[in-house]
mmCIF file of C-alpha atoms in Angstrom:
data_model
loop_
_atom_site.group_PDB
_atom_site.id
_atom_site.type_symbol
_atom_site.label_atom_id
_atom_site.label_comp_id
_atom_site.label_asym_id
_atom_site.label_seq_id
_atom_site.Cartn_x
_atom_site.Cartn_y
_atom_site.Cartn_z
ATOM 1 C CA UNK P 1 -8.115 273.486 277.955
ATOM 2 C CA UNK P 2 -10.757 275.801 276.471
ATOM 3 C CA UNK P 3 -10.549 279.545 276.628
ATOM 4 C CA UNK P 4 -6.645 279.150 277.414
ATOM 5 C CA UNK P 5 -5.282 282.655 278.058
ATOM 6 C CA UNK P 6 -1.445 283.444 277.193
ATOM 7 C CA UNK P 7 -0.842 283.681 281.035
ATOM 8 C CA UNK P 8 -2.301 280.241 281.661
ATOM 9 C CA UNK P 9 -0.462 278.610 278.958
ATOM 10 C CA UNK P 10 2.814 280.313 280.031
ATOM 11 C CA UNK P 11 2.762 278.894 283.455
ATOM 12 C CA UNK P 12 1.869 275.938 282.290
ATOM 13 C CA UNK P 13 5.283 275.610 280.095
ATOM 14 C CA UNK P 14 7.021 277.058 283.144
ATOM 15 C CA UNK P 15 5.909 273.818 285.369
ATOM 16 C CA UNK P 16 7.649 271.607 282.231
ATOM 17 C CA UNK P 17 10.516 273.285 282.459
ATOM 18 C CA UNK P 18 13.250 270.575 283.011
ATOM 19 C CA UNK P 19 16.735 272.059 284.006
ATOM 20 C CA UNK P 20 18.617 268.691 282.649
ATOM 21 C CA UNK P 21 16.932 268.963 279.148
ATOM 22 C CA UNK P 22 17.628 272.890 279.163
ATOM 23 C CA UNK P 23 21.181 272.142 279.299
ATOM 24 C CA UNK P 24 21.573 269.687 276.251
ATOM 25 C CA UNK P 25 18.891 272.025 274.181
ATOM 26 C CA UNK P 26 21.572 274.927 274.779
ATOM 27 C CA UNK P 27 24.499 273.120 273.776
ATOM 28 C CA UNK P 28 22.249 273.272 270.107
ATOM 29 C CA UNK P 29 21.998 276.577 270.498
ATOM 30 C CA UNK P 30 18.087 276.271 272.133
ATOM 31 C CA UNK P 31 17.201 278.245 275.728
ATOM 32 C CA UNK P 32 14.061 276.077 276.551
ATOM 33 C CA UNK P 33 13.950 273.195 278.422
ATOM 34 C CA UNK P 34 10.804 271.526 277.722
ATOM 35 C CA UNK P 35 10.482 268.477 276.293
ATOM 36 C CA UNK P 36 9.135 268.232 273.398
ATOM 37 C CA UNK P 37 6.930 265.437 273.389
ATOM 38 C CA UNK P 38 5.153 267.172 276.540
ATOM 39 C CA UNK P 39 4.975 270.264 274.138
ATOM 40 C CA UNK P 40 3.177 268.767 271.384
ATOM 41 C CA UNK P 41 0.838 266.737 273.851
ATOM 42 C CA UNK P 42 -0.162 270.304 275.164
ATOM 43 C CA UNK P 43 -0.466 271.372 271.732
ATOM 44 C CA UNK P 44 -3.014 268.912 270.692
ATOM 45 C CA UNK P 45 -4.802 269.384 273.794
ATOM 46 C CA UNK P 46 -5.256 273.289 273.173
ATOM 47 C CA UNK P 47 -5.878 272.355 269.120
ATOM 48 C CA UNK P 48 -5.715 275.042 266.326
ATOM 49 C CA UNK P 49 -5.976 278.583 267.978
ATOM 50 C CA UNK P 50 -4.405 280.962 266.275
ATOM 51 C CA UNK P 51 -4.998 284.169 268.495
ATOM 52 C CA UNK P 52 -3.692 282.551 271.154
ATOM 53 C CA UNK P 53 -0.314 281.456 268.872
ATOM 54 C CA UNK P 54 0.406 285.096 267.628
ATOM 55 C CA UNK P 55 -0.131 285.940 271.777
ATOM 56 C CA UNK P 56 2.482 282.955 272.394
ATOM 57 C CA UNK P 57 4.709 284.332 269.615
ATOM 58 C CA UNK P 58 4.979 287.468 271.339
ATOM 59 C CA UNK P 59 6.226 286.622 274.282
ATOM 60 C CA UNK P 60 10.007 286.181 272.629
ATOM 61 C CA UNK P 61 9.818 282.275 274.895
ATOM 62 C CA UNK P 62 11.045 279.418 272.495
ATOM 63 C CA UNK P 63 8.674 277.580 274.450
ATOM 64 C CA UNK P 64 6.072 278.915 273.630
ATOM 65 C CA UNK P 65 7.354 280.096 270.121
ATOM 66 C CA UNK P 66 7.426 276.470 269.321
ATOM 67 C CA UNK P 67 3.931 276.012 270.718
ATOM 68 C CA UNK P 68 2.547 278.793 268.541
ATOM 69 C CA UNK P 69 3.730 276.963 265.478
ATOM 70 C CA UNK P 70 2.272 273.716 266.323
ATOM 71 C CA UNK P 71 -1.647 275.606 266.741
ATOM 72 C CA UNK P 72 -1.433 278.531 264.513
ATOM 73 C CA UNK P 73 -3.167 278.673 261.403
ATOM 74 C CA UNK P 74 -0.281 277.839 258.633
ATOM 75 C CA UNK P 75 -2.198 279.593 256.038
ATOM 76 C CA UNK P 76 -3.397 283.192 258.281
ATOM 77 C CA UNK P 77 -0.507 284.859 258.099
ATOM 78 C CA UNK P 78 0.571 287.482 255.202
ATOM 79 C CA UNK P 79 4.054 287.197 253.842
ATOM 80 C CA UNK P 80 5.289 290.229 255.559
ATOM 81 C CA UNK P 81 4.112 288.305 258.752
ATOM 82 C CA UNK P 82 6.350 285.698 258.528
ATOM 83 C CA UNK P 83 9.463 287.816 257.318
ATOM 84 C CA UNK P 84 9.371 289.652 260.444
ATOM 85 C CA UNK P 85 8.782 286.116 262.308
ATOM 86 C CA UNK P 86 12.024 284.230 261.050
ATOM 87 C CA UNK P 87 14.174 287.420 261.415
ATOM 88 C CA UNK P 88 12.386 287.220 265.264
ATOM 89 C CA UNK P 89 13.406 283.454 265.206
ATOM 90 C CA UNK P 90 16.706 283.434 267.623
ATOM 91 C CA UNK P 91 16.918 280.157 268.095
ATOM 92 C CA UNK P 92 17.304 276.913 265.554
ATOM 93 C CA UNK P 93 14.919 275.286 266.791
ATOM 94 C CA UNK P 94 11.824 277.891 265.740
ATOM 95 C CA UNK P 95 13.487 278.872 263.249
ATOM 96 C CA UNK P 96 13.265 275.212 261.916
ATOM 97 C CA UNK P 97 9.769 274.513 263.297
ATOM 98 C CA UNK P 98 8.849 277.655 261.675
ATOM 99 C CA UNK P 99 9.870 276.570 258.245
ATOM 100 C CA UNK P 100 8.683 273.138 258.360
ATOM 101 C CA UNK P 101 5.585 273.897 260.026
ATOM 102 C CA UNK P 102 4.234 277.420 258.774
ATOM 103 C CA UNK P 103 6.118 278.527 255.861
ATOM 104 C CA UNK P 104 5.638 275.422 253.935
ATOM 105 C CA UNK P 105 1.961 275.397 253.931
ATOM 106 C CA UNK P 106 1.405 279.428 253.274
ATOM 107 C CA UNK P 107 0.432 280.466 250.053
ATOM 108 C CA UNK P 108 3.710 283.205 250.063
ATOM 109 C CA UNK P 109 6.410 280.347 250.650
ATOM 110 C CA UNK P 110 7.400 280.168 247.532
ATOM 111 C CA UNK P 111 7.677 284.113 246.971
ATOM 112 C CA UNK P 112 9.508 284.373 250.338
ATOM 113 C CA UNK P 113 12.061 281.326 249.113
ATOM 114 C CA UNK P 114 12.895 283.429 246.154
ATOM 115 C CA UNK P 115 13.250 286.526 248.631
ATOM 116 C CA UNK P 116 15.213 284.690 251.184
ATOM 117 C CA UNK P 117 17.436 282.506 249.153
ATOM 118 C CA UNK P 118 19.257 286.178 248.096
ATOM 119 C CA UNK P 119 19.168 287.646 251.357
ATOM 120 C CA UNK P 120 22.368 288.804 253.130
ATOM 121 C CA UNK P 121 22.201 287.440 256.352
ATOM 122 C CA UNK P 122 23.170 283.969 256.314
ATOM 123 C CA UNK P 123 20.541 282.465 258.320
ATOM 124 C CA UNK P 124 17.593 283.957 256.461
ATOM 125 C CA UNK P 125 18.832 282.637 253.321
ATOM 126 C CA UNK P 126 19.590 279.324 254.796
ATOM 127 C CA UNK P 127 15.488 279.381 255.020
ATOM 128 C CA UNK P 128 15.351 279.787 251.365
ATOM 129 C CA UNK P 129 17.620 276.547 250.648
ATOM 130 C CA UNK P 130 15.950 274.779 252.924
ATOM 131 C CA UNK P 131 12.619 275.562 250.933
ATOM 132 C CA UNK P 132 14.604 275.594 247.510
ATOM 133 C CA UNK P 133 15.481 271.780 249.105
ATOM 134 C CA UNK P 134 11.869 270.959 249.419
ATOM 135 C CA UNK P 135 11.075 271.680 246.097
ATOM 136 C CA UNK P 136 13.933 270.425 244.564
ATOM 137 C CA UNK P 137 12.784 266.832 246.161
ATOM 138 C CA UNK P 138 8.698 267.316 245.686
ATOM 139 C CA UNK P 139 8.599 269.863 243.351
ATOM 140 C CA UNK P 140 11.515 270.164 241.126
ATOM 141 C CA UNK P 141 9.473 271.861 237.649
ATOM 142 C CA UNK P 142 10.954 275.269 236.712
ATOM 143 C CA UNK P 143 14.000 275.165 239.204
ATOM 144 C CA UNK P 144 17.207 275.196 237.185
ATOM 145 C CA UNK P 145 18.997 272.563 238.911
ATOM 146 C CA UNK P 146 22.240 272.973 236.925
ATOM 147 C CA UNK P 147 21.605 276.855 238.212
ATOM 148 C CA UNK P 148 21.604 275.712 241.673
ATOM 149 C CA UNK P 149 24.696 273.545 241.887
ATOM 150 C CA UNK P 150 26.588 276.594 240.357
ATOM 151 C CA UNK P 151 25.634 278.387 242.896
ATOM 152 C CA UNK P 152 26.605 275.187 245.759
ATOM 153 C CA UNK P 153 29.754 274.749 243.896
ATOM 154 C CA UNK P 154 30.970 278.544 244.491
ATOM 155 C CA UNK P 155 29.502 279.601 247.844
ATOM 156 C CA UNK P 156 28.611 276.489 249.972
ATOM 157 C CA UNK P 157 32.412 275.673 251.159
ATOM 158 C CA UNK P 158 32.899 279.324 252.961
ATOM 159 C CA UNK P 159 29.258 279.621 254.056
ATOM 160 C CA UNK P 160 27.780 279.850 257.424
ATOM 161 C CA UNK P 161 27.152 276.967 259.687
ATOM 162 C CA UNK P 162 23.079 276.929 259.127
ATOM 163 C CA UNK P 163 23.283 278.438 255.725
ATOM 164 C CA UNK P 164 26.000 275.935 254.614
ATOM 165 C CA UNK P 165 24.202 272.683 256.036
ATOM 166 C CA UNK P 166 20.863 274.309 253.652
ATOM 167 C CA UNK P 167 22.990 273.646 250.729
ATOM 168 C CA UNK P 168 24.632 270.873 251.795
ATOM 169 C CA UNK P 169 21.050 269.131 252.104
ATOM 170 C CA UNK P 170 20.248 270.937 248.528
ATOM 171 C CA UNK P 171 23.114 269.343 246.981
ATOM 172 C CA UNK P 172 22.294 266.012 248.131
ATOM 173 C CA UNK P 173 18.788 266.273 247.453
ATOM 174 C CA UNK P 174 19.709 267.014 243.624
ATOM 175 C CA UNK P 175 21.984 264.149 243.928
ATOM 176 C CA UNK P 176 18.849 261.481 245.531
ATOM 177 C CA UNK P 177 16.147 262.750 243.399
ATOM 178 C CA UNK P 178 17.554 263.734 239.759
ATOM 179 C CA UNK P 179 19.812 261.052 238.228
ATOM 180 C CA UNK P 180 21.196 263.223 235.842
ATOM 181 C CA UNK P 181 22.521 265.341 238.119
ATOM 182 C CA UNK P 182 23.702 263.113 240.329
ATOM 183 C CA UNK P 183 27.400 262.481 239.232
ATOM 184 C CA UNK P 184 27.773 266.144 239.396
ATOM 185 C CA UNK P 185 26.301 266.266 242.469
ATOM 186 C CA UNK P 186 28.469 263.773 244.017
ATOM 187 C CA UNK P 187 31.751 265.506 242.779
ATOM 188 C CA UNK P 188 31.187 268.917 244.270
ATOM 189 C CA UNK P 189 30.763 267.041 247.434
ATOM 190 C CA UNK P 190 34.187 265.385 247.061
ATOM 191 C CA UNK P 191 35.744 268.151 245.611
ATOM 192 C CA UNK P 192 34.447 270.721 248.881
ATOM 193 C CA UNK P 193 34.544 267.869 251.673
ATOM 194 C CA UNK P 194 31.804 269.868 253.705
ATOM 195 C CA UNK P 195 30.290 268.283 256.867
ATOM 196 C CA UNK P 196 33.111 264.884 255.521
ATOM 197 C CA UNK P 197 33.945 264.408 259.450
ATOM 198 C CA UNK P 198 30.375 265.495 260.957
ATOM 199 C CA UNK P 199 30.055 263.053 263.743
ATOM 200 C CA UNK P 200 27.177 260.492 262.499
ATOM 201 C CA UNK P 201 25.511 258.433 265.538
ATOM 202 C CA UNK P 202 25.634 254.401 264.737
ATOM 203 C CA UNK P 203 23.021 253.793 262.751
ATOM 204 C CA UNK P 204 22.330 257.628 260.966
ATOM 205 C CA UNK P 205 23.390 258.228 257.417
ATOM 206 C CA UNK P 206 25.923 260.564 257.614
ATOM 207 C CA UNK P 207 25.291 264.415 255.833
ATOM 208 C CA UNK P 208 28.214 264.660 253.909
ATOM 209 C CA UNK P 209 26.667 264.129 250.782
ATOM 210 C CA UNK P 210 28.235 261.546 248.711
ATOM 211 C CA UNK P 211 27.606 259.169 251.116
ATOM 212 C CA UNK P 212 24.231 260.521 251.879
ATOM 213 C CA UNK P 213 23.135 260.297 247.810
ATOM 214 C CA UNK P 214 24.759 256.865 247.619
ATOM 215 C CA UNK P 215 22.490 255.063 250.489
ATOM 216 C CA UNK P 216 19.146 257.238 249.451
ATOM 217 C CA UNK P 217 19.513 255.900 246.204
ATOM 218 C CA UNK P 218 20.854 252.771 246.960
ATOM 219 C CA UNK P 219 17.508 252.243 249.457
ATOM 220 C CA UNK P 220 15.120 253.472 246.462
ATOM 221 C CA UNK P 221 16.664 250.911 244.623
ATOM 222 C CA UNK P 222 16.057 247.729 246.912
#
């Protein structure tokens, strides 16, 4: 697909529409209903071009939303940029994709994890746990980990759905990756019982996090 135009590519996703995956994606919260394995085969066939993702972004589609992450350029946009994009983000899924995808490989991330970790509205500070997560597993020099679970140990119980399931995966990221954390990690887990009776598929480690440290540590060890 060379020269695609935002109109092509937009009728395009409406012809993948599929009404039955629509209705699972929305009980997550999602309005698309494109799979996503048709998504990201569209994405490699249209490649890195980022024009045409800041036209997709504008559109307000998750469809194409999610699209524009998977060919922007990561590292184009300016950190006010992508402020304005995950307050845009209404869904979890771009919000997620957006995240894993964009934020992580800007040069501003870590700036905007410091500025989002102490924002007010629950779900843009759930970004900034889910990036103070990254960093606490592949980057943990200068975070004060002690700091952090302080932080878990007061707020995580009450918090938000998305924010609370940020530190949730924080805490048990402390708990996999830093051993001498880990036994305090584990107890604030016990002692809060968040996500205890999350319904785990067969097979799936389940999130609440003294079971999740446990078998991530357990597997590093074998």
């Amino acid at each position: 697909m060379t020269e695609a135009t935002v109109a092509g590519v937009m009728a395009e996703l409406a012809g993948l529409q599929d009404p039955k995956i629509r209705e699972v994606n929305e009980r997550h919260g999602d309005d698309h209903g494109v799979n996503l394995g048709k998504l990201r085969a569209l994405a490699k066939r249209l490649k890195t071009q980022h024009e045409l993702a800041c036209g997709l972004w504008g559109t307000d589609d998750s469809a194409a939303r999610l699209l524009a992450l998977l060919i922007c350029r990561p590292k184009a946009f300016e950190r006010d940029e992508l402020d304005a994009m995950l307050r845009e983000a209404r869904t979890p899924k771009v919000h997620d994709w957006l995240v894993s995808y964009v934020v992580k490989k800007n040069p501003h991330c870590e700036e905007l994890r410091l500025a989002w970790s102490a924002d007010p509205d629950p779900v843009v500070a759930s970004a900034g746990w889910a990036l103070t997560a990254e960093r606490v597993a592949k980057k943990p020099e200068g975070l004060d980990l002690a700091a952090l679970l302080d932080v878990i140990e007061a707020e995580m119980r009450d918090a938000p759905d998305r924010l609370q399931w940020a530190m949730n995966t924080c805490l048990a990221q402390i708990g996999i990756e830093h051993a001498d954390h880990r036994a305090r990690a584990i107890d604030i887990g016990e002692r809060l019982q968040v996500l205890k009776d999350y319904p785990t598929p067969p097979n799936c480690t389940s999130p609440f996090a003294p079971i999740w440290i446990t078998e991530m540590v357990s597997r590093k060890q074998q």
